[in-house]
Tab-separated table of C-alpha atoms in Angstrom:
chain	number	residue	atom	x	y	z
A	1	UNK	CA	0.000	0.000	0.000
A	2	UNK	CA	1.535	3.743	-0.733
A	3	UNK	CA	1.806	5.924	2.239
A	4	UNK	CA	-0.338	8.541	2.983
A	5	UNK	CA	2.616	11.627	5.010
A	6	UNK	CA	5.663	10.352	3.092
A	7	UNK	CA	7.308	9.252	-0.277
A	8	UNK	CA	9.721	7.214	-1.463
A	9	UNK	CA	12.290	6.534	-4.303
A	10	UNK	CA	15.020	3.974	-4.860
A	11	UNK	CA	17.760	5.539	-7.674
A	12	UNK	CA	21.301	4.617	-7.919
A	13	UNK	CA	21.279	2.564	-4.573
A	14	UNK	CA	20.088	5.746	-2.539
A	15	UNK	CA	16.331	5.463	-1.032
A	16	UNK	CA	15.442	9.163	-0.605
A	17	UNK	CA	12.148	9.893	1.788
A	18	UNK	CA	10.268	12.477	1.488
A	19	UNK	CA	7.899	14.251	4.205
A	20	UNK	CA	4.906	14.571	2.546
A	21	UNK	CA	2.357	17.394	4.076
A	22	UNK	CA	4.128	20.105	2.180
A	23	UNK	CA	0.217	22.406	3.003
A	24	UNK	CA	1.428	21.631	6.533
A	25	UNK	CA	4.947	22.697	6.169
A	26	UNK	CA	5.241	18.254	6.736
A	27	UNK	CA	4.128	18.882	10.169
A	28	UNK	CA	4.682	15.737	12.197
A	29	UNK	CA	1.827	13.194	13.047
A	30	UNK	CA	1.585	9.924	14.290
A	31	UNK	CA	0.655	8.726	10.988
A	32	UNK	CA	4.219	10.052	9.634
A	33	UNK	CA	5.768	8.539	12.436
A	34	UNK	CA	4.251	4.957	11.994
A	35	UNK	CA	5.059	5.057	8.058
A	36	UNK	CA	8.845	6.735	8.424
A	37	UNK	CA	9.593	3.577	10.762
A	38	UNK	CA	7.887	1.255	8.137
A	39	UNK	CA	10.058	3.049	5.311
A	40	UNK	CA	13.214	2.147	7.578
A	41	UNK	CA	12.159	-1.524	8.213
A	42	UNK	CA	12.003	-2.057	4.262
A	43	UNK	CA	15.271	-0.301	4.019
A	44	UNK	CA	17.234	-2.697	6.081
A	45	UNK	CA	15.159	-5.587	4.002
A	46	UNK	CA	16.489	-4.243	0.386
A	47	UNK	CA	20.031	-5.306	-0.681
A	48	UNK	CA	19.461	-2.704	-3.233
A	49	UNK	CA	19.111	0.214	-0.752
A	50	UNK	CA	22.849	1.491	0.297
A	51	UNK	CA	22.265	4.720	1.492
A	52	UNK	CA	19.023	6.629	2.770
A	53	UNK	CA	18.148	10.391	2.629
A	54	UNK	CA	15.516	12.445	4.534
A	55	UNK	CA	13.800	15.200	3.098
A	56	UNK	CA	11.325	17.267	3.111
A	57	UNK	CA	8.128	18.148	0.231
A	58	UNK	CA	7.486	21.782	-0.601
A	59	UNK	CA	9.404	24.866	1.224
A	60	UNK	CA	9.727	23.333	4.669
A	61	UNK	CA	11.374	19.921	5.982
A	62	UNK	CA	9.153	19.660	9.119
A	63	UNK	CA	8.148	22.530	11.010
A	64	UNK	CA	7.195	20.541	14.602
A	65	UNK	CA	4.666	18.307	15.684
A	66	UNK	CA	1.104	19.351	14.110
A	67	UNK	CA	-0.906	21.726	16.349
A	68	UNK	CA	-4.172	21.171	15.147
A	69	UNK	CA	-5.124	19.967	18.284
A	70	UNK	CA	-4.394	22.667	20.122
A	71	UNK	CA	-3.278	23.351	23.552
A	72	UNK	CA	-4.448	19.581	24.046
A	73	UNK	CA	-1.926	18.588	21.258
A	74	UNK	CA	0.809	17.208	24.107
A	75	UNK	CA	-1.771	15.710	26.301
A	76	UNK	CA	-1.792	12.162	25.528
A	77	UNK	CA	-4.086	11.111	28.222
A	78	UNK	CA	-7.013	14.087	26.354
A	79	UNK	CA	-5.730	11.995	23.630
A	80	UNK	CA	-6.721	8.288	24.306
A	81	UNK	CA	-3.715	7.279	25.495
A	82	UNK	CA	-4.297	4.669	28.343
A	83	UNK	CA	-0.706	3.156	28.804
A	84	UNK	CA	0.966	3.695	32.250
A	85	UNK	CA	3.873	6.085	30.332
A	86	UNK	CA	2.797	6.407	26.561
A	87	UNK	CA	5.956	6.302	24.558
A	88	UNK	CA	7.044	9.616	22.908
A	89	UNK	CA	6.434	8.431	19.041
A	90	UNK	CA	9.671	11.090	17.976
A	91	UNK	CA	11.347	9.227	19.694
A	92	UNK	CA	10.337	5.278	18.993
A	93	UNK	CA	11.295	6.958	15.103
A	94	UNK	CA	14.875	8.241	15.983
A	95	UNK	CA	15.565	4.654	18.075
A	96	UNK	CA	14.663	3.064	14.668
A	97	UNK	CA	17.212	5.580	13.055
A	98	UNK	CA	19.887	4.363	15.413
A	99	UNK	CA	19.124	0.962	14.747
A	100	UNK	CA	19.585	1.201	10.946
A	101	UNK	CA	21.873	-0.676	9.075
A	102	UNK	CA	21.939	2.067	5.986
A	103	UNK	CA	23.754	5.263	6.475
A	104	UNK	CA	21.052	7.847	6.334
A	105	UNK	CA	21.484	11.792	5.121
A	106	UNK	CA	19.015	14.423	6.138
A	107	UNK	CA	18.996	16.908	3.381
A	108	UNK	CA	17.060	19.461	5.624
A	109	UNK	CA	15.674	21.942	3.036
A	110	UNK	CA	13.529	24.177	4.918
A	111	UNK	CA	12.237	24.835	8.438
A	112	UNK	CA	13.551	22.240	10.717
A	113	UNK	CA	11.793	22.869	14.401
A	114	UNK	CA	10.520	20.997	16.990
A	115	UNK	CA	10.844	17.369	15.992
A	116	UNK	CA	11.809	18.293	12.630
A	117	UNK	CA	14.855	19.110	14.360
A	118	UNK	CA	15.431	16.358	17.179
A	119	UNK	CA	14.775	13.625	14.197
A	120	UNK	CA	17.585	14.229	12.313
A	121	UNK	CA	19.960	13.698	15.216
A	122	UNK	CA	20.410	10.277	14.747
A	123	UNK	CA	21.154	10.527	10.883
A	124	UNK	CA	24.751	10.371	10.344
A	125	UNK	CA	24.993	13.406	8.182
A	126	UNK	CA	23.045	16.721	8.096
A	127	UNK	CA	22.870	18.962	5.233
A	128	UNK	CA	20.920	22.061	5.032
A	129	UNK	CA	19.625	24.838	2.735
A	130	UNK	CA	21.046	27.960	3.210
A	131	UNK	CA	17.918	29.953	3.900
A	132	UNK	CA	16.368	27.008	6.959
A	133	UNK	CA	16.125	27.451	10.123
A	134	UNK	CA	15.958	24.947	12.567
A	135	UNK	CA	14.752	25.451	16.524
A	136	UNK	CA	14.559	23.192	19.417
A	137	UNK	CA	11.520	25.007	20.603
A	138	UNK	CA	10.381	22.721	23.393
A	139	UNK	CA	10.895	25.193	26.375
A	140	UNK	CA	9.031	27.857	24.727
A	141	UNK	CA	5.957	25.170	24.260
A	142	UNK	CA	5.367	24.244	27.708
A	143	UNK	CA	7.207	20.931	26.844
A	144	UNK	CA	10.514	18.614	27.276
A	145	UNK	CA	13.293	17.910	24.435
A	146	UNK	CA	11.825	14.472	23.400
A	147	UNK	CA	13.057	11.786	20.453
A	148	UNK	CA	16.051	10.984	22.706
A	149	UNK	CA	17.573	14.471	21.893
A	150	UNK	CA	19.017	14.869	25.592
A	151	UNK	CA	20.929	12.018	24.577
A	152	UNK	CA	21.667	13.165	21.155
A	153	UNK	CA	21.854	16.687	20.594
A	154	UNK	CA	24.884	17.130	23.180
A	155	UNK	CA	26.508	14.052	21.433
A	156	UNK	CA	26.911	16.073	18.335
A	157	UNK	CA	27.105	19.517	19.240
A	158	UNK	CA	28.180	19.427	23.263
A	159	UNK	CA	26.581	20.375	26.016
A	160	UNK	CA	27.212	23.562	25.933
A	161	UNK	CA	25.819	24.519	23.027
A	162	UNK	CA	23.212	22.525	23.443
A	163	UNK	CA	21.627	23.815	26.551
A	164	UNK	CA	21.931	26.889	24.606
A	165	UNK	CA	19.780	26.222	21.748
A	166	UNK	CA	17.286	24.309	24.370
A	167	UNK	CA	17.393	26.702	27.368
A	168	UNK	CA	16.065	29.572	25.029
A	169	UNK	CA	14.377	27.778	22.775
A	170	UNK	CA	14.688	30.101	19.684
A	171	UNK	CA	14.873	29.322	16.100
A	172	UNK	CA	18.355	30.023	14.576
A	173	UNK	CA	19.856	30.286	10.917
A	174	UNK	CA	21.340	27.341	8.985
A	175	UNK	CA	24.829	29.324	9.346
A	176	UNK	CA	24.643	29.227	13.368
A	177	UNK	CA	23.918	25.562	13.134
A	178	UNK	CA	26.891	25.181	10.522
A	179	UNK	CA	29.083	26.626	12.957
A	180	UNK	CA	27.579	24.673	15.609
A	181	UNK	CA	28.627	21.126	14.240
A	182	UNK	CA	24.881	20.372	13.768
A	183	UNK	CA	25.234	20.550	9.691
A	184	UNK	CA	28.191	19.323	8.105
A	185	UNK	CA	27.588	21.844	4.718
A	186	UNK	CA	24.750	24.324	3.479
A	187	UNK	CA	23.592	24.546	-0.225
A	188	UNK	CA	21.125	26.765	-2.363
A	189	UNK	CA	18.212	24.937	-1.669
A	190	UNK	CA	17.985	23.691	-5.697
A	191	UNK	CA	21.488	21.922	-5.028
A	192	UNK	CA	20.485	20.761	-1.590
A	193	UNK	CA	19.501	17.472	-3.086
A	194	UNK	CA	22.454	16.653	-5.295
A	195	UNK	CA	24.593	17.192	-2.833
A	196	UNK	CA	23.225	14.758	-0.667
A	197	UNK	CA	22.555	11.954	-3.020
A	198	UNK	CA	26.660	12.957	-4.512
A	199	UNK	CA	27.528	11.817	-0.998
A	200	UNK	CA	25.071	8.579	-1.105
A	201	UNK	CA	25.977	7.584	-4.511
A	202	UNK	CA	29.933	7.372	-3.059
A	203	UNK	CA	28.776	4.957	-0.161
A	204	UNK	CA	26.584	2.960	-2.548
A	205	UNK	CA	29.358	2.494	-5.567
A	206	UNK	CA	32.578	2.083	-3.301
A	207	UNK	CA	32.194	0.104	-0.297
A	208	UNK	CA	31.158	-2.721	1.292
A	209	UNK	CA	27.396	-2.943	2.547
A	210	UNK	CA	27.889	-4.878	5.476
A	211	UNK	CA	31.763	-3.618	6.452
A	212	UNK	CA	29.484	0.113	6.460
A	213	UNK	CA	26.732	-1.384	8.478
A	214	UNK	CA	29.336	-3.024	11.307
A	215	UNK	CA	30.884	0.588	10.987
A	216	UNK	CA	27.523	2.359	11.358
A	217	UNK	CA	26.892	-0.004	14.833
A	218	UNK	CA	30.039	0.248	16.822
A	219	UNK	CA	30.116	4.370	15.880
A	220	UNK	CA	27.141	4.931	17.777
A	221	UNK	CA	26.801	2.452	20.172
A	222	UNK	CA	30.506	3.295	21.349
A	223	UNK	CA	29.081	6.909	22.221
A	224	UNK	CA	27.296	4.861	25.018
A	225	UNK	CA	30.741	2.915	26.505
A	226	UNK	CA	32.100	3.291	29.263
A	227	UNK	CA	36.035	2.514	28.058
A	228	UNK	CA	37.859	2.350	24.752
A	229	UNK	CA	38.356	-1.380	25.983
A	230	UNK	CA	34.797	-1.870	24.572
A	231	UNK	CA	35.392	-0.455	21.453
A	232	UNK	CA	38.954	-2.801	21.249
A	233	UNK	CA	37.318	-5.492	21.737
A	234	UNK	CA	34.338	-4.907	18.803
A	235	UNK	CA	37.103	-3.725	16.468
A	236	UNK	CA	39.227	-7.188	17.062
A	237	UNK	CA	35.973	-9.603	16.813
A	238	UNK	CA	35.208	-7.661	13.752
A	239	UNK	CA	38.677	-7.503	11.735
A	240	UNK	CA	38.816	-11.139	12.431
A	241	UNK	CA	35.278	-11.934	10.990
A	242	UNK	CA	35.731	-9.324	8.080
A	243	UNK	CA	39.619	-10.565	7.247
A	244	UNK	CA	37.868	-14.440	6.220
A	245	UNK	CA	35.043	-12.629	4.382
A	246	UNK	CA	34.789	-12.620	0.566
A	247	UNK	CA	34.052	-8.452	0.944
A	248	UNK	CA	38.146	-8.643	2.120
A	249	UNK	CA	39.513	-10.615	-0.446
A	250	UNK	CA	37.314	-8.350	-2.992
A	251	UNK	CA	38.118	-5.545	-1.472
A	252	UNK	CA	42.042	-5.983	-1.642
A	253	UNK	CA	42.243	-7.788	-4.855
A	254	UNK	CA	40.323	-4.539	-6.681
A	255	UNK	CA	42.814	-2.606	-4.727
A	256	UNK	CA	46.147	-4.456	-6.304
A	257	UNK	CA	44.203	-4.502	-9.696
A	258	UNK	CA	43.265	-1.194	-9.605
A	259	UNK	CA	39.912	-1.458	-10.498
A	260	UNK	CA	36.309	-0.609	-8.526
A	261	UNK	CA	35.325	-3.217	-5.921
A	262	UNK	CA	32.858	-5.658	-6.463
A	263	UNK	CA	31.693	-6.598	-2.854
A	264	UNK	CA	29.455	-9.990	-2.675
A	265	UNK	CA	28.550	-9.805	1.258
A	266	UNK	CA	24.924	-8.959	1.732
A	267	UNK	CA	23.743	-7.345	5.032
A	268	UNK	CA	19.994	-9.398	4.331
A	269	UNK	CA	22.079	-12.198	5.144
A	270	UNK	CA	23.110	-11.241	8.477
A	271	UNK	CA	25.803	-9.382	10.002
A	272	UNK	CA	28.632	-11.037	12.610
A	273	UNK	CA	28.073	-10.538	15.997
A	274	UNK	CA	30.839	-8.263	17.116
A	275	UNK	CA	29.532	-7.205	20.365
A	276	UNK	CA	28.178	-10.032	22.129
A	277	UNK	CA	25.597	-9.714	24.930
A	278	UNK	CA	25.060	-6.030	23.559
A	279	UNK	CA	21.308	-5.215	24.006
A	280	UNK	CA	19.046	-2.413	24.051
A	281	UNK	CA	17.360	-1.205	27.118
A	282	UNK	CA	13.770	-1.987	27.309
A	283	UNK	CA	11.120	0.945	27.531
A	284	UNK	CA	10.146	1.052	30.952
């Protein structure tokens, strides 16, 4: 069945989705939510996927959760919800990020605020028009920082600057965020695109799916560990797992023959266990 908030396209290895409630500025729903986690889960399924960009339909990428509801929009109990501690959908979306075995891009091409900021934390590269704006808004909303952004946002930015941009709440220019490490590059918004899919098309036609996938795992979990011990000891189970794989012998033999690797490893197949008795807290 198509989705209903959101698009998506498969060219040249890249899966690009697109929010798609452009009348709404692609104002968040639960809907979105639901159907941006689906979109992930095929992802991971497709072989042909290699790389995944976020974006946004129309002049905005997502300008907060939708506040048609009012000043009952944050009340989940006016809303239904009869679970002891609903769980914040944002963030059930950027735990499915973090989970990913794809890289994934946000090409953020218009106003990023609210969740439409705290969802792209967890995507491993952020690039942004050079006319959006992006706010963490929460304070000024009665409200928390929610879709794990405490744990995110000072991850990539520090703390400092973080508090910052969450104490007061304000909405800032794609330049401040550039020099705040929360954008690696900014773009006229008709090259935002390109340059996003230039930087998926060089995952997707040089390296090894499930090599980037082991990569994309141990990066962010490590930003959890307690000692670079943990980190040795993922690095060692994987070289010795990767060194027997056909993706090594591939990868070298291109290498001495000078041509583009070929790699035959699929992630649909599984990937090695590198860090065993790793698992993820439960929602309590």
């Amino acid at each position: 069945m198509p989705f209903e908030q959101i698009t998506t396209e498969v060219a040249d290895g890249i899966l690009t989705i697109t929010l798609n409630r452009p009348e709404r500025l692609n104002a968040w729903t639960g809907t979105m939510g639901r159907e941006l986690r689906e979109a992930f889960d095929q992802a991971d399924a497709d072989d042909g996927v290699r790389a995944i960009i976020v974006t946004g339909a129309g002049r905005g990428f997502c300008a907060g959760a939708d506040l048609e509801a009012g000043g009952e929009t944050f009340d989940y109990r006016a809303r239904g919800a009869q679970d002891a501690v609903p769980r914040d959908n944002g963030g059930e979306f950027t735990l499915r990020v973090f989970e990913s075995t794809k890289p994934v891009i946000a090409a953020i091409n218009g106003p990023a605020v609210g969740v439409g900021a705290t969802m792209t934390l967890p995507m491993d590269i952020r690039l942004a028009a050079d006319d959006a704006r992006m706010g963490f808004v929460f304070s000024r909303r009665g409200i928390v920082p929610e879709a794990c952004s405490s744990w995110f946002l000072p991850r990539v930015v520090g703390i400092s600057r973080a508090m910052e941009w969450v104490a007061t709440g304000r909405v800032f220019s794609a330049q401040e965020a550039l020099e705040g490490g929360l954008v690696r590059s900014l773009h006229p918004a008709g090259e935002l695109l390109e340059a996003a899919r230039v930087i998926g098309r060089e995952i997707a036609e040089n390296t090894s799916p499930v090599s980037v996938a082991l990569a994309r795992q141990m990066m962010w979990r490590m930003l959890g560990a307690e000692h670079p011990m943990i980190a040795h000891r993922a690095d060692s189970r994987g070289m010795l797992s990767r060194g027997q794989s056909a993706d090594a012998v591939e990868g070298v033999t291109a290498f001495l023959e000078k041509r583009p690797a070929r790699f035959p490893d699929r992630v649909s197949d599984g990937l090695p266990e590198i860090m065993p008795g790793w698992e993820a807290p439960q929602f309590e």
